[in-house]
Coordinates of C-alpha atoms in Angstrom, one line a residue:
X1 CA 122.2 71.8 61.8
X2 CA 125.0 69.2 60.9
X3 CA 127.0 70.2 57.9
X4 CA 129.2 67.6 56.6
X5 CA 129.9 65.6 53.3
X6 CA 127.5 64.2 51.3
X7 CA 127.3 60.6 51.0
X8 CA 125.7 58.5 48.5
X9 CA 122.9 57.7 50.8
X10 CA 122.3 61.7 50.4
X11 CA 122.0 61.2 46.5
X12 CA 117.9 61.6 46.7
X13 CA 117.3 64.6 48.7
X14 CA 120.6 66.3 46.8
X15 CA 118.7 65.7 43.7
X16 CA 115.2 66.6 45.6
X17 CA 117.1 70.4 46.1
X18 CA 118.0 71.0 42.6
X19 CA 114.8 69.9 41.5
X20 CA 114.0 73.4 43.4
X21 CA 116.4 75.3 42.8
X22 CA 115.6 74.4 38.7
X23 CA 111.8 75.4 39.7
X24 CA 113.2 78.5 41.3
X25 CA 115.4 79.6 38.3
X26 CA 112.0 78.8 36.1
X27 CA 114.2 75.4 34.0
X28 CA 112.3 72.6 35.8
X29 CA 112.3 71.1 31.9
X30 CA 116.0 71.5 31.6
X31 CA 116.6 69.2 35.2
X32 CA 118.0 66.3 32.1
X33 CA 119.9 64.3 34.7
X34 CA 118.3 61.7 36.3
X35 CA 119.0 60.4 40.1
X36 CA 120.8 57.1 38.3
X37 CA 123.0 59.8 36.5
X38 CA 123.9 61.4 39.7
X39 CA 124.6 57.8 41.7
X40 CA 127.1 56.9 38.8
X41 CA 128.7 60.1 38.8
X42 CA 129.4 60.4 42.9
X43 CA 130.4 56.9 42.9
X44 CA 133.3 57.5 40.0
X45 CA 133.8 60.8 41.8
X46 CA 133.0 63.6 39.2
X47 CA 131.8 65.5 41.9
X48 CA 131.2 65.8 45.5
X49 CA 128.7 68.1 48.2
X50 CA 128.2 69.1 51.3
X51 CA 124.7 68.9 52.9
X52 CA 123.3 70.3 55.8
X53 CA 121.0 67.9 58.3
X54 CA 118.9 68.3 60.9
X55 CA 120.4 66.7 63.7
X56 CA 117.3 65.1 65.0
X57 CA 115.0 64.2 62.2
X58 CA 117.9 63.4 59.6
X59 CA 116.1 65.3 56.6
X60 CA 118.4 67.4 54.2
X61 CA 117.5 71.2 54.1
X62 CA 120.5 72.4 52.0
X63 CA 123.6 71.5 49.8
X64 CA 126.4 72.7 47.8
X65 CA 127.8 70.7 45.3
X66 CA 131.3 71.0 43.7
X67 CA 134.0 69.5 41.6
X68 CA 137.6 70.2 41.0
X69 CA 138.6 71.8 37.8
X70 CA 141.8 73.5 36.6
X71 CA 142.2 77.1 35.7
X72 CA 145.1 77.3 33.1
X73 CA 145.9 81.3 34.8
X74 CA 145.5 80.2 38.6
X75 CA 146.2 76.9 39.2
X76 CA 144.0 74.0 41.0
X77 CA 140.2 75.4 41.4
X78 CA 137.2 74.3 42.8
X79 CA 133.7 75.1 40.3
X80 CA 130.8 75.3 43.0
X81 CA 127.9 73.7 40.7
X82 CA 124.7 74.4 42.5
X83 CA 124.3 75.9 46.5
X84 CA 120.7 75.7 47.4
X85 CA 118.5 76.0 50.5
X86 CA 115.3 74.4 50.7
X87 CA 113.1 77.6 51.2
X88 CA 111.9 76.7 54.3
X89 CA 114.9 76.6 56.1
X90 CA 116.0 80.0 54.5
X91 CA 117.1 83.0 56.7
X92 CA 118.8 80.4 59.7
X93 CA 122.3 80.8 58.5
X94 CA 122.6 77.5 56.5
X95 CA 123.6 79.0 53.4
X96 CA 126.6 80.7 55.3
X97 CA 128.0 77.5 56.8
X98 CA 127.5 75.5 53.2
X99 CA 129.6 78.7 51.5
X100 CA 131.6 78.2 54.3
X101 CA 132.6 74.6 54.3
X102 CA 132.6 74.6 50.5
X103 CA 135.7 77.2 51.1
X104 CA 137.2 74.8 53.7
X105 CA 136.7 71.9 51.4
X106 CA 138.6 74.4 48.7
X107 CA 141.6 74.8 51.3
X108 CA 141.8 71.0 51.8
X109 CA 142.3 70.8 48.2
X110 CA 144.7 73.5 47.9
X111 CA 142.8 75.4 45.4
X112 CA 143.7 79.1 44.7
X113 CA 140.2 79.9 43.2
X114 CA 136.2 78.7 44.0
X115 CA 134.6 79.9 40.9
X116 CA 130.5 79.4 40.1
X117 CA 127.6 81.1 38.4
X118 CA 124.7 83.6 39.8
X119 CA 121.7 84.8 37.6
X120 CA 121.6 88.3 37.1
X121 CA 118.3 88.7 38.4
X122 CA 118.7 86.8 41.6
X123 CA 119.0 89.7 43.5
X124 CA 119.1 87.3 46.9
X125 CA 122.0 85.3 45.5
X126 CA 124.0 88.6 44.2
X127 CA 123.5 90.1 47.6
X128 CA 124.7 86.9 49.9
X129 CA 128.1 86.8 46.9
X130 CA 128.7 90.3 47.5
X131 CA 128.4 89.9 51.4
X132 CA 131.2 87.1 51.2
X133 CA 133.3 89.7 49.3
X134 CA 132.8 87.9 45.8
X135 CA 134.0 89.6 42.4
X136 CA 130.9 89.2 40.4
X137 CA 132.0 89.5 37.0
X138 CA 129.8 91.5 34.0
X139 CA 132.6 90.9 31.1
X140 CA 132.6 87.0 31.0
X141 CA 130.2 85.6 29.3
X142 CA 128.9 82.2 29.6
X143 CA 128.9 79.4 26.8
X144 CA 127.7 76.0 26.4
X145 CA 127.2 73.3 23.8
X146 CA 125.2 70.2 24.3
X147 CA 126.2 67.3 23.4

């Protein structure tokens, strides 16, 4: 597989993923944003992502996608959004080199922290975090507002 960065030409099939990963997580109804959401958003950079293709077929099996934020205690920080495998591609080390090149994309930036979100019963997820040596905090809790 060819991991690299995303381009807008990617848009669909990065959309196509989350679509999966919102059926997987049981919230397809809360998948709100639409594909014209997502071009205008990469095109006035509010976020970027890395993809992973097949090098002969061109299809995208897998993508992380992330934005820089700022952490008032740390410094420059990169939030990883969403990090998703199609399930058919699972198990052939994909997920490894996305973490991995989301990391590299972190260095680039000069980040001091890569900070995202798990599920606490996604037993998979917690497993592959704690493998990479993630702190998997049980004290913070999450909050949100629509708007």
């Amino acid at each position: 597989m060819l991991i690299r960065q995303a381009t807008a030409d990617d848009l669909p099939a990065i959309y196509r993923l989350v679509a999966e990963l919102a059926e997987y997580e049981k919230e397809p109804e809360a998948l709100t944003a639409t594909i014209e959401d997502y071009r205008k958003d990469f095109a006035a950079g509010f976020f970027e992502a890395v993809v992973a293709e097949h090098p002969v077929s061109g299809q995208i099996t897998g993508m992380a996608l992330y934005y820089l934020t700022y952490s008032t205690w740390k410094g420059r920080m990169l939030y990883l959004e969403d990090f998703v495998v199609e399930s058919a591609s699972r198990q052939l080390g994909l997920g490894q080199q996305l973490f991995d090149a989301v990391f590299e994309r972190a260095r680039a930036y000069e980040c001091r922290l890569v900070k995202w979100q798990v599920l606490d019963w996604n037993e998979p997820a917690i497993a592959f975090y704690r493998k990479q040596g993630a702190i998997i905090e049980d004290n913070w809790w999450s909050c949100k507002i629509f708007t």
